[in-house]
Amino acid sequence: RVSDGFNNVFRKLSGSDAISESNVREAMDEVRTALLEADVHYEVAEEFCKNIMSDAAGQQVTKAVKPGQEMISIVHRRLIELFGGDPDAEQQPTPAGIMKLAPGPTIIMMCGLQGSGKTTTCGKLAGMLKKQGRSVMLCAADLQRPAAVEQLETVANQANDDLPGGSQVHFYGEHDKSAEYGKAVGVAVKVCQNAVKAAKKQGVDVLILDTAGRLHVNDELMGELKSVRSLVNPHHIFLVVDAMTGQDAVNSAKSFHEKLEVDGVILTKFDSDTRGGAALSVKAVTGAPIRYIGVGEHLDAIEVFHPERMAGRILG
Amino acid sequence: MLSGKQLNDDLIKEIEKRLIQSDVGVAATKILIDGINADYKAGTLTKGEDVIEYLKTELKAMWPAQDRTLNLSDTKPTVILMTGVNGVGKTTSISKLCQQLTSEGNTVLLGACDTFRAGAVRQLEIWGERLGVEVVKGQQGGDPAAVAFDACSAAKSRDVDILIIDTAGRLQTQTGLMDQLSKIRRVIDKQIPGAPHETLLVLDATSGQNALRQAEEFNAAAGVTGIFLTKLDGTARGGIVVAIKEATDIPVKYIGVGETPDDVEPFDPERFVEAMFA
Ligand SMILES: Nc1nc2c(ncn2[C@@H]2O[C@H](COP(=O)(O)OP(=O)(O)OP(=O)(O)O)[C@@H](O)[C@H]2O)c(=O)[nH]1
Ligand SMILES: Nc1nc2c(ncn2[C@@H]2O[C@H](COP(=O)(O)OP(=O)(O)OP(=O)(O)O)[C@@H](O)[C@H]2O)c(=O)[nH]1
Ligand SMILES: [Mg+2]
Ligand SMILES: [Mg+2]
């Protein structure tokens, strides 16, 4: 994805048997530009290049037999590390799944900016869990977007009826609680609490709370999420981020993380031709692992995130 | 961030950083910075405020006022086609345009041509109910071009001033869906020659460089006449519209600044620059 600019840099470097200090600096300038053009945040790109430069100096890359290859491997290693992988591992560890609890339910709170893909992703997670034989309940905690409750109910039914797996996907929603913008702040908290009761009563394994999209700078709505968190105690808080987000990815991710302690990120719309630099930015600034990526509008379009695969994809 | 500062190389570096962080992009930023550097070296720019004025002049020239007005047809109905990738705010932006146009005395009809996504038709219907306008819809899962056809004939027979057509979100890389969009356009033109009179590409201000790809591809498939830039009430600045203007000449006509029907403003290049350097 980020690979076009990188391809040029690495074509030049991998062909060279000898590189000088100034070659390294020139290559890093081109890498920095390639990262910016791929939507990596300005400061994340600077930090990344600084680290590569010091690795290159430390490894005396200019004295290496194949210095170009050395540089490429340094960038590759740094990328894998940044995405939460282990560059030295023979085989990457199995990524963490959704917590298993007895008694349940495991509670997942979905959050993020408007239109990032939360409601659709709730359905995808339900489908994934259903395939693993785990029962799911989707809770419509967006009481403000027109037809949000209906949208999630349709998604829950589709996951239940059309996706493979033996367990059930249930729906919890209170249609009469939906209200015009600004008139339902705080109502979501009660609905979430009612959903927890319903999930326990039905013995559901996983409860997923679909919340309304909101701006990280809207204190009232961020406060609503904090209330849900403190009263409902979710085991997972997933920040849903649109993969084509630009420089602003750092601002919103940092703010959501500071206020809620996000424990996972889901990048959506990765089936687009976006370069995906937001992935680096969000990981670098929150430290929260990228758990899943959305790769389409259908409910089976979700993949587990693999650091080494992402690093390989970026380098082309 | 620039007021009261003396212009020097360090401040120009800060300005470059701010432009990139506003998603103007590397190439378009270089064009603006080269211009600033030239005038700085020539001595015509000396203070931080001078750069604000310089950028305001440049951007006002990019988007002259006459390019930013809605294309209305001389004969009824005017047809506005809303397009864009998933989740950018097409449906919500329709509620805003509808509110504005009805408050100006127009009769408006809405066409629910997103026959695919869960709850999409219902979402537009609720806006129609709240704003007192009719919504033409079709079969869930059916051909959106057929709904566009019905919406156009309804607009003509009901003698409305303006028809706004909502479409499903689609990625510019989905060739089948881009062909579908071209087909919707052709069907509208066949029903009402010259329509759509305005094809708005809805862009999310939080999107990065991919928005440039979106503008190019949607323009090729549907002939975009204007941009509706949403979510400017957040911290994103939407600078990509500068790069889009350079590449496609498409003007920004409206901005979205919130989630209610009142949250729309005409695009103002001067305020756009001020927000970038706040
Ligand atoms: N192509 C593609 N589209 C997606 C993906 N995930 C979600 N979408 C689409 O993005 C749009 C927005 O998705 P929603 O699930 O409604 O987003 P949301 O975050 O719930 O939106 P709000 O509740 O308004 O904040 C819809 O058109 C979805 O079909 C993905 O991975 N790929
Ligand atoms: N803060 C803010 N939110 C907005 C703005 N415009 C739209 N939204 C929100 O963005 C989300 C998506 O809006 P929609 O109108 O459903 O977007 P869409 O492009 O029709 O989505 P699809 O049809 O699924 O592709 C909703 O939560 C809207 O309320 C805006 O200007 N500011
Ligand atoms: Mg939603
Ligand atoms: Mg829509």
XYZ file of C-alpha atoms and ligand atoms in Angstrom:
660
model
C 0.000 0.000 0.000
C 2.652 2.512 1.086
C 4.872 0.711 -1.392
C 5.165 2.942 -4.492
C 7.580 5.451 -2.958
C 9.374 2.680 -1.109
C 9.843 0.688 -4.313
C 11.861 3.518 -5.849
C 14.019 3.981 -2.765
C 14.694 0.290 -2.410
C 15.309 -0.282 -6.105
C 18.092 2.295 -5.859
C 19.463 0.868 -2.606
C 19.249 -2.863 -3.300
C 21.232 -2.387 -6.488
C 24.101 -0.640 -4.706
C 27.096 -2.455 -3.298
C 28.304 0.592 -1.432
C 26.387 3.430 0.185
C 27.630 6.500 1.967
C 26.240 8.497 4.904
C 24.696 10.913 2.445
C 23.074 8.000 0.516
C 21.433 6.898 3.771
C 20.204 10.414 4.533
C 18.880 10.858 0.972
C 17.116 7.478 1.159
C 15.516 8.450 4.463
C 14.225 11.705 2.960
C 12.561 9.708 0.214
C 11.175 7.224 2.767
C 9.768 10.136 4.775
C 8.052 11.577 1.686
C 6.692 8.111 0.794
C 5.258 7.804 4.323
C 3.618 11.274 4.167
C 2.115 10.515 0.772
C 0.718 7.361 2.337
C -1.048 9.372 5.067
C 1.371 8.548 7.894
C 1.251 11.402 10.409
C 3.986 14.046 10.060
C 5.520 13.424 13.495
C 5.147 9.620 13.306
C 7.018 9.679 9.970
C 9.782 11.866 11.434
C 10.167 9.594 14.467
C 10.189 6.464 12.287
C 12.919 7.878 10.017
C 14.989 9.019 12.994
C 14.895 5.472 14.393
C 15.904 3.984 11.023
C 18.822 6.443 10.786
C 20.115 5.481 14.225
C 19.674 1.747 13.452
C 21.610 2.231 10.229
C 24.419 4.089 12.025
C 24.473 1.524 14.840
C 24.705 -1.349 12.393
C 27.406 0.461 10.386
C 25.306 -0.100 7.314
C 27.759 1.830 5.091
C 30.435 -0.785 5.835
C 28.152 -3.761 5.119
C 28.691 -6.125 2.214
C 25.199 -5.516 0.868
C 24.286 -2.144 2.470
C 21.148 -1.641 0.369
C 19.701 -4.946 1.575
C 20.716 -4.040 5.144
C 18.698 -0.799 4.936
C 15.640 -2.627 3.595
C 15.818 -5.190 6.376
C 16.132 -2.417 9.006
C 12.959 -0.723 7.702
C 11.181 -4.097 7.507
C 12.112 -4.945 11.114
C 11.043 -1.520 12.411
C 7.684 -1.831 10.640
C 6.967 -5.286 12.092
C 7.881 -4.021 15.567
C 5.773 -0.911 15.187
C 2.765 -3.073 14.294
C 3.253 -5.126 17.433
C 5.050 -8.102 15.920
C 8.388 -9.703 16.754
C 10.886 -9.392 13.866
C 13.033 -12.195 15.266
C 10.240 -14.701 15.830
C 10.337 -17.786 13.601
C 6.555 -17.768 13.622
C 4.465 -14.853 14.816
C 2.434 -15.581 17.967
C -1.269 -16.303 17.428
C -3.068 -12.961 17.691
C -5.271 -12.546 20.768
C -8.941 -13.432 20.244
C -12.028 -12.200 22.068
C -11.760 -12.989 25.805
C -13.565 -16.113 27.020
C -15.303 -15.746 30.391
C -17.343 -17.987 32.651
C -19.824 -16.755 33.533
C -20.241 -14.464 30.530
C -20.938 -12.321 28.837
C -17.701 -10.905 27.492
C -18.596 -7.280 26.775
C -17.157 -5.379 23.806
C -17.709 -1.630 23.479
C -17.297 -0.324 19.906
C -16.439 3.351 19.498
C -15.110 5.789 16.924
C -15.773 8.762 14.693
C -18.928 9.129 12.593
C -19.169 6.791 9.611
C -16.035 4.767 10.439
C -17.861 1.426 10.092
C -18.843 0.488 13.682
C -22.347 -0.873 13.002
C -21.224 -2.983 10.049
C -18.196 -4.252 12.008
C -20.491 -5.360 14.882
C -22.111 -7.702 12.374
C -18.726 -8.919 11.137
C -17.501 -9.690 14.671
C -20.798 -11.510 15.324
C -20.245 -13.605 12.202
C -16.678 -14.397 13.229
C -17.760 -15.478 16.723
C -20.700 -17.478 15.345
C -18.259 -19.448 13.196
C -16.284 -20.194 16.376
C -19.465 -21.570 17.982
C -19.897 -18.608 20.347
C -23.303 -16.944 20.825
C -23.500 -13.170 20.382
C -25.893 -10.359 21.258
C -25.678 -7.023 19.404
C -26.905 -4.019 21.400
C -28.123 -0.918 19.568
C -26.706 1.839 21.755
C -26.837 4.501 18.998
C -30.055 6.288 19.907
C -29.450 9.334 17.752
C -28.680 8.400 14.145
C -31.902 7.980 12.127
C -32.654 4.242 11.656
C -29.473 3.172 13.518
C -31.416 0.698 15.669
C -33.092 -0.747 12.570
C -29.727 -0.923 10.750
C -28.162 -2.992 13.560
C -31.230 -5.212 13.856
C -31.037 -5.981 10.133
C -27.298 -6.673 10.482
C -27.930 -9.012 13.448
C -30.576 -10.912 11.484
C -28.291 -11.199 8.458
C -25.456 -12.520 10.645
C -27.831 -14.993 12.273
C -29.552 -16.210 9.087
C -26.875 -15.995 6.397
C -23.517 -16.697 8.053
C -22.184 -20.185 8.890
C -21.878 -21.518 12.442
C -24.060 -23.246 14.985
C -24.613 -20.484 17.532
C -27.147 -17.667 17.612
C -26.806 -13.948 16.997
C -29.326 -12.068 19.163
C -30.383 -8.428 19.050
C -31.142 -5.999 21.858
C -32.607 -2.597 21.006
C -35.162 -0.170 22.399
C -36.707 1.447 19.297
C -38.779 3.908 21.320
C -35.661 5.415 22.937
C -34.290 6.875 19.661
C -34.447 10.666 19.608
C -33.318 13.618 17.540
C -29.710 14.741 17.756
C -28.784 15.988 21.218
C -32.029 14.809 22.826
C -30.820 11.309 23.734
C -27.447 11.933 25.411
C -27.032 9.505 28.285
C -29.963 7.281 27.241
C -27.412 4.940 25.645
C -25.979 4.164 29.108
C -29.311 2.773 30.354
C -29.823 0.782 27.153
C -26.361 -0.790 27.567
C -27.137 -1.731 31.177
C -30.437 -3.298 30.074
C -28.581 -5.207 27.349
C -26.165 -6.659 29.914
C -29.148 -7.935 31.936
C -30.719 -9.432 28.807
C -27.420 -11.053 27.766
C -26.965 -12.626 31.190
C -30.562 -13.856 31.232
C -30.129 -15.525 27.814
C -26.696 -16.904 28.686
C -25.090 -15.172 25.717
C -21.308 -15.587 25.378
C -20.409 -12.177 23.878
C -22.282 -8.848 24.064
C -21.246 -6.158 21.555
C -22.322 -2.543 22.199
C -22.743 -0.472 19.009
C -22.388 3.182 19.992
C -23.109 6.371 18.035
C -20.284 7.916 16.055
C -18.948 10.994 17.824
C -16.193 13.604 17.680
C -13.326 13.236 20.170
C -13.756 16.962 20.827
C -17.413 16.608 21.893
C -17.009 16.469 25.703
C -20.641 15.597 26.356
C -20.626 12.572 24.037
C -17.150 11.445 25.157
C -18.537 11.704 28.699
C -21.382 9.390 27.670
C -18.839 6.750 26.570
C -16.949 7.158 29.851
C -20.219 6.494 31.704
C -20.894 3.354 29.683
C -17.373 2.214 30.461
C -17.581 2.807 34.208
C -21.102 1.404 34.661
C -20.913 -1.561 32.294
C -17.204 -2.487 32.560
C -16.531 -3.738 29.035
C -13.729 -6.292 28.705
C -12.726 -4.933 25.300
C -12.928 -1.374 23.971
C -12.369 -1.366 20.211
C -11.670 1.887 18.370
C -13.013 1.612 14.820
C -10.952 3.699 12.392
C -11.469 4.276 8.664
C -8.271 3.111 6.925
C -8.369 6.132 4.590
C -8.091 8.618 7.466
C -5.348 11.168 6.927
C -3.305 13.251 9.359
C -6.280 13.555 11.759
C -5.980 9.862 12.690
C -3.481 10.798 15.386
C -5.750 13.453 16.924
C -8.858 11.305 17.219
C -7.061 8.076 18.199
C -5.007 9.816 20.896
C -8.096 11.489 22.358
C -10.241 8.326 22.388
C -7.359 6.406 23.938
C -6.671 8.984 26.646
C -10.337 9.105 27.647
C -11.243 5.420 27.362
C -8.063 3.303 27.327
C -8.737 1.595 24.028
C -7.467 -1.997 24.070
C -7.787 -2.674 20.350
C -8.161 -0.947 16.978
C -10.145 -2.135 13.972
C -9.241 -0.582 10.614
C -12.133 -0.574 8.142
C -12.455 -0.101 4.373
C -9.055 -1.640 3.796
C -10.427 -2.969 0.505
C -10.061 0.572 -0.865
C -6.838 1.634 -2.597
C -5.918 3.822 0.350
C -2.232 3.544 1.251
C -3.227 2.977 4.889
C -0.688 5.147 6.716
C -3.323 5.743 9.396
C -2.448 2.206 10.575
C 1.088 3.307 11.498
C -0.067 6.569 13.027
C -2.767 5.024 15.232
C -0.480 2.234 16.433
C 2.414 4.597 17.136
C 0.344 7.081 19.092
C -1.938 4.766 21.132
C 0.145 1.622 21.469
C -3.164 -0.281 21.175
C -2.844 -3.344 18.931
C -4.631 -3.427 15.594
C -6.891 -6.448 16.033
C -8.879 -6.773 12.829
C -9.239 -5.169 9.417
C -12.475 -4.707 7.472
C -12.153 -5.590 3.804
C -15.631 -5.066 2.364
C -19.279 -4.282 3.038
C -20.460 -7.869 3.468
C -20.506 -9.360 6.957
C -17.845 -11.987 6.144
C -15.345 -9.280 5.076
C -13.171 -9.211 8.189
C -9.621 -10.488 8.725
C -7.383 -10.871 11.760
C -4.550 -8.312 11.644
C -1.061 -9.743 11.113
C 1.907 -7.379 11.811
C 4.353 -9.141 9.536
C 1.829 -9.277 6.687
C 1.090 -5.554 7.041
C 4.829 -4.754 7.046
C 5.318 -6.885 3.938
C 2.339 -5.223 2.212
C 3.677 -1.751 2.981
C 7.098 -2.544 1.550
C 5.531 -4.025 -1.575
C -0.257 30.319 15.008
C 1.264 32.940 12.722
C 0.148 36.271 14.140
C 2.832 38.502 15.589
C 5.638 36.314 14.210
C 8.480 37.445 12.021
C 8.826 35.422 8.807
C 11.987 33.332 8.551
C 13.080 29.882 7.337
C 12.002 28.231 10.614
C 8.517 29.718 10.437
C 8.208 28.648 6.804
C 9.133 25.110 7.915
C 6.337 25.340 10.527
C 3.914 26.515 7.836
C 4.907 23.586 5.610
C 4.298 21.192 8.529
C 0.867 22.753 9.189
C -0.141 22.403 5.533
C 0.901 18.729 5.469
C -0.876 18.094 8.764
C -3.997 19.650 7.206
C -3.872 16.943 4.478
C -2.902 19.371 1.706
C -0.432 16.664 0.630
C 3.277 16.772 -0.224
C 2.970 17.926 -3.853
C 0.359 20.682 -3.369
C 2.180 21.893 -0.230
C 5.410 22.251 -2.235
C 3.622 24.498 -4.769
C 2.310 26.767 -1.992
C 5.627 26.820 -0.083
C 7.613 27.583 -3.264
C 5.346 30.591 -3.813
C 5.775 31.740 -0.200
C 9.558 31.292 -0.370
C 9.806 33.273 -3.609
C 7.885 36.232 -2.134
C 9.831 35.958 1.155
C 13.178 36.064 -0.671
C 11.850 38.995 -2.745
C 10.938 40.773 0.485
C 7.199 41.084 -0.216
C 6.312 38.746 2.678
C 7.858 39.686 6.041
C 5.423 38.759 8.815
C 3.355 35.671 9.739
C 0.138 37.587 8.958
C 1.418 38.233 5.406
C 1.434 34.475 4.779
C -2.207 34.176 5.912
C -3.146 36.950 3.491
C -1.037 35.319 0.743
C -2.768 31.949 1.205
C -6.216 33.567 1.358
C -5.536 35.330 -1.949
C -4.239 32.121 -3.557
C -7.182 30.023 -2.397
C -9.807 32.668 -3.230
C -8.371 32.669 -6.768
C -8.607 28.871 -6.813
C -12.264 28.949 -5.942
C -13.949 32.090 -7.304
C -17.367 32.781 -5.826
C -19.264 32.109 -9.069
C -17.887 28.533 -9.192
C -19.263 27.818 -5.753
C -22.951 28.297 -6.380
C -25.378 25.416 -6.902
C -26.186 24.740 -10.599
C -29.931 25.299 -10.881
C -31.763 24.429 -14.082
C -33.910 27.027 -15.911
C -36.647 24.424 -16.210
C -38.028 22.241 -13.420
C -36.900 19.966 -11.929
C -33.260 20.633 -11.039
C -31.662 17.264 -10.282
C -28.846 16.942 -7.728
C -26.984 13.609 -7.593
C -25.096 12.799 -4.357
C -22.127 10.436 -4.676
C -19.153 9.357 -2.632
C -17.442 6.522 -0.792
C -18.912 4.758 2.243
C -19.783 6.643 5.416
C -18.711 10.136 4.300
C -22.090 11.763 5.019
C -24.093 11.627 1.750
C -27.479 10.889 3.327
C -27.014 13.417 6.140
C -25.805 16.071 3.679
C -29.003 15.555 1.666
C -31.030 16.467 4.775
C -28.988 19.683 5.009
C -29.422 20.673 1.364
C -33.111 19.794 1.596
C -33.541 22.011 4.664
C -31.729 24.907 2.986
C -33.596 24.616 -0.323
C -37.056 24.323 1.271
C -36.320 27.327 3.488
C -35.579 29.237 0.271
C -39.077 28.404 -0.959
C -38.356 25.385 -3.159
C -40.385 22.184 -3.304
C -38.016 19.239 -2.886
C -38.347 15.510 -3.637
C -35.850 12.859 -2.481
C -34.862 9.670 -4.330
C -33.685 6.762 -2.127
C -31.360 5.038 -4.582
C -29.279 3.200 -1.958
C -31.110 -0.104 -2.294
C -28.248 -2.088 -0.791
C -27.224 -1.025 2.736
C -29.185 -2.065 5.836
C -31.467 0.734 6.990
C -30.419 3.139 4.207
C -33.893 3.788 2.786
C -35.404 4.094 6.276
C -32.663 6.592 7.240
C -33.579 8.858 4.300
C -37.310 8.349 4.951
C -36.919 9.621 8.518
C -35.185 12.739 7.215
C -38.030 13.150 4.699
C -40.612 12.895 7.512
C -38.761 15.414 9.699
C -38.314 17.881 6.846
C -41.780 17.417 5.323
C -40.666 16.102 1.923
C -41.621 12.980 -0.005
C -39.174 10.147 -0.627
C -39.366 7.933 -3.725
C -38.095 4.426 -2.989
C -38.000 1.038 -4.656
C -37.346 -2.606 -3.877
C -34.707 -3.318 -1.215
C -31.911 -5.044 -3.114
C -33.350 -3.827 -6.429
C -31.700 -1.876 -9.258
C -30.914 1.674 -8.060
C -31.190 2.950 -11.641
C -34.839 1.842 -11.645
C -35.470 3.917 -8.509
C -33.670 6.864 -10.132
C -35.994 6.454 -13.133
C -39.070 6.463 -10.871
C -37.783 9.444 -8.882
C -37.276 11.465 -12.071
C -40.745 10.715 -13.432
C -42.269 11.509 -10.018
C -40.347 14.807 -9.929
C -41.756 15.740 -13.335
C -45.335 14.665 -12.659
C -45.385 16.376 -9.229
C -43.841 19.498 -10.740
C -41.237 19.851 -7.947
C -38.429 22.398 -8.086
C -35.626 20.124 -6.956
C -34.960 16.365 -6.899
C -32.066 15.112 -4.761
C -30.875 11.555 -5.386
C -29.132 9.539 -2.634
C -26.817 6.732 -3.763
C -25.050 3.911 -1.932
C -21.510 4.423 -0.735
C -19.010 2.832 -3.129
C -15.239 2.653 -3.400
C -13.770 4.032 -6.616
C -11.943 0.705 -6.977
C -15.217 -1.227 -7.281
C -15.578 -1.103 -11.063
C -19.019 -2.759 -11.040
C -20.369 -0.115 -8.658
C -18.719 2.741 -10.580
C -20.407 1.387 -13.747
C -23.676 1.326 -11.785
C -23.162 5.003 -10.926
C -22.569 5.862 -14.600
C -25.766 3.978 -15.437
C -27.766 5.917 -12.809
C -26.471 9.115 -14.387
C -27.434 8.027 -17.906
C -30.934 7.033 -16.766
C -31.416 10.471 -15.157
C -30.209 12.262 -18.288
C -32.510 10.186 -20.495
C -35.515 11.062 -18.305
C -34.611 14.721 -17.867
C -32.232 15.942 -20.603
C -29.293 17.829 -19.132
C -29.781 16.274 -15.695
C -28.213 15.804 -13.223
C -27.515 19.536 -13.175
C -25.343 19.165 -10.098
C -23.337 16.063 -9.202
C -21.874 16.492 -5.736
C -19.010 14.343 -4.501
C -19.311 14.107 -0.729
C -15.857 13.982 0.887
C -15.047 13.359 4.536
C -12.648 16.014 5.861
C -10.876 13.308 7.895
C -9.813 11.429 4.755
C -6.263 11.624 3.564
C -4.719 11.461 0.109
C -7.192 8.813 -1.058
C -9.766 11.619 -1.458
C -7.754 12.802 -4.469
C -8.145 9.341 -6.043
C -11.870 9.499 -5.208
C -12.259 12.862 -6.933
C -10.483 11.693 -10.083
C -12.368 8.395 -10.379
C -15.833 9.702 -9.463
C -15.294 12.557 -11.901
C -14.471 10.075 -14.672
C -17.534 7.930 -13.883
C -20.097 10.623 -13.161
C -18.831 14.109 -13.984
C -18.537 15.758 -10.573
C -19.557 19.449 -10.543
C -18.895 20.207 -6.900
C -17.651 18.917 -3.571
C -19.587 18.772 -0.293
C -16.863 18.585 2.391
C -18.233 17.084 5.636
C -17.205 16.780 9.287
C -15.304 20.079 9.432
C -16.666 20.467 12.973
C -13.983 17.974 13.999
C -10.217 18.606 14.047
C -9.540 17.587 10.421
C -9.007 20.491 8.019
C -9.809 18.868 4.652
C -6.747 20.351 2.936
C -6.975 17.656 0.259
C -9.448 19.909 -1.609
C -6.464 22.078 -2.580
C -4.792 19.117 -4.288
C -8.143 18.181 -5.846
C -8.530 21.670 -7.314
C -5.024 21.447 -8.798
C -5.740 18.040 -10.337
C -9.397 18.273 -11.430
C -10.539 21.893 -11.139
C -13.574 20.750 -9.079
C -14.788 23.490 -6.651
C -15.918 22.987 -3.065
C -19.511 24.244 -2.796
C -20.648 23.319 0.730
C -19.179 22.270 4.045
C -20.799 20.096 6.716
C -20.255 21.213 10.299
C -22.415 18.852 12.315
C -25.097 16.183 12.271
C -28.338 18.187 12.073
C -30.029 19.671 8.961
C -28.891 23.175 10.006
C -25.190 22.233 9.991
C -24.298 23.308 6.463
C -22.463 26.409 5.244
C -21.383 27.634 1.833
C -17.650 27.022 1.343
C -15.587 30.097 2.245
C -11.896 29.936 1.207
C -10.852 32.657 3.684
C -12.364 30.917 6.700
C -10.869 27.666 5.386
C -7.367 29.204 5.588
C -8.038 30.714 9.020
C -9.154 27.334 10.392
C -5.971 25.724 9.051
C -3.732 28.146 10.955
C -5.852 28.585 14.077
N -15.945 -1.151 1.438
C -16.118 -1.206 2.759
N -17.159 -0.554 3.300
C -17.338 -0.647 4.628
C -16.467 -1.391 5.480
N -16.931 -1.271 6.755
C -18.034 -0.495 6.705
N -18.288 -0.110 5.415
C -19.349 0.768 4.917
O -19.133 2.050 5.475
C -20.395 2.712 5.638
C -20.530 3.162 7.074
O -20.650 2.023 7.898
P -21.463 2.054 9.288
O -21.312 0.693 9.853
O -22.827 2.590 9.102
O -20.577 3.110 10.074
P -20.770 3.636 11.560
O -19.431 3.823 12.171
O -21.681 2.728 12.315
O -21.463 5.040 11.331
P -22.109 5.981 12.461
O -22.917 5.089 13.326
O -22.916 6.965 11.724
O -20.962 6.608 13.169
C -21.460 1.722 5.193
O -21.753 2.015 3.850
C -20.759 0.387 5.300
O -21.291 -0.589 4.437
C -15.337 -2.075 4.872
O -14.514 -2.726 5.517
N -15.230 -1.935 3.512
N -19.791 15.606 12.986
C -20.313 15.452 11.771
N -20.871 14.264 11.453
C -21.409 14.146 10.215
C -21.393 15.188 9.259
N -22.009 14.734 8.141
C -22.406 13.469 8.394
N -22.051 13.109 9.649
C -22.259 11.821 10.314
O -21.543 10.832 9.613
C -22.213 9.565 9.742
C -22.436 8.974 8.355
O -23.368 9.783 7.672
P -24.263 9.212 6.479
O -25.063 10.365 5.992
O -24.983 7.974 6.886
O -23.128 8.839 5.453
P -23.315 8.159 4.031
O -22.266 8.686 3.131
O -24.707 8.331 3.526
O -23.010 6.634 4.369
P -23.284 5.351 3.429
O -24.599 5.559 2.773
O -23.272 4.206 4.372
O -22.161 5.305 2.458
C -23.507 9.844 10.495
O -23.287 9.527 11.862
C -23.694 11.342 10.330
O -24.436 11.916 11.372
C -20.765 16.443 9.621
O -20.674 17.416 8.865
N -20.247 16.510 10.894
Mg -23.434 3.133 13.308
Mg -26.123 6.935 2.942
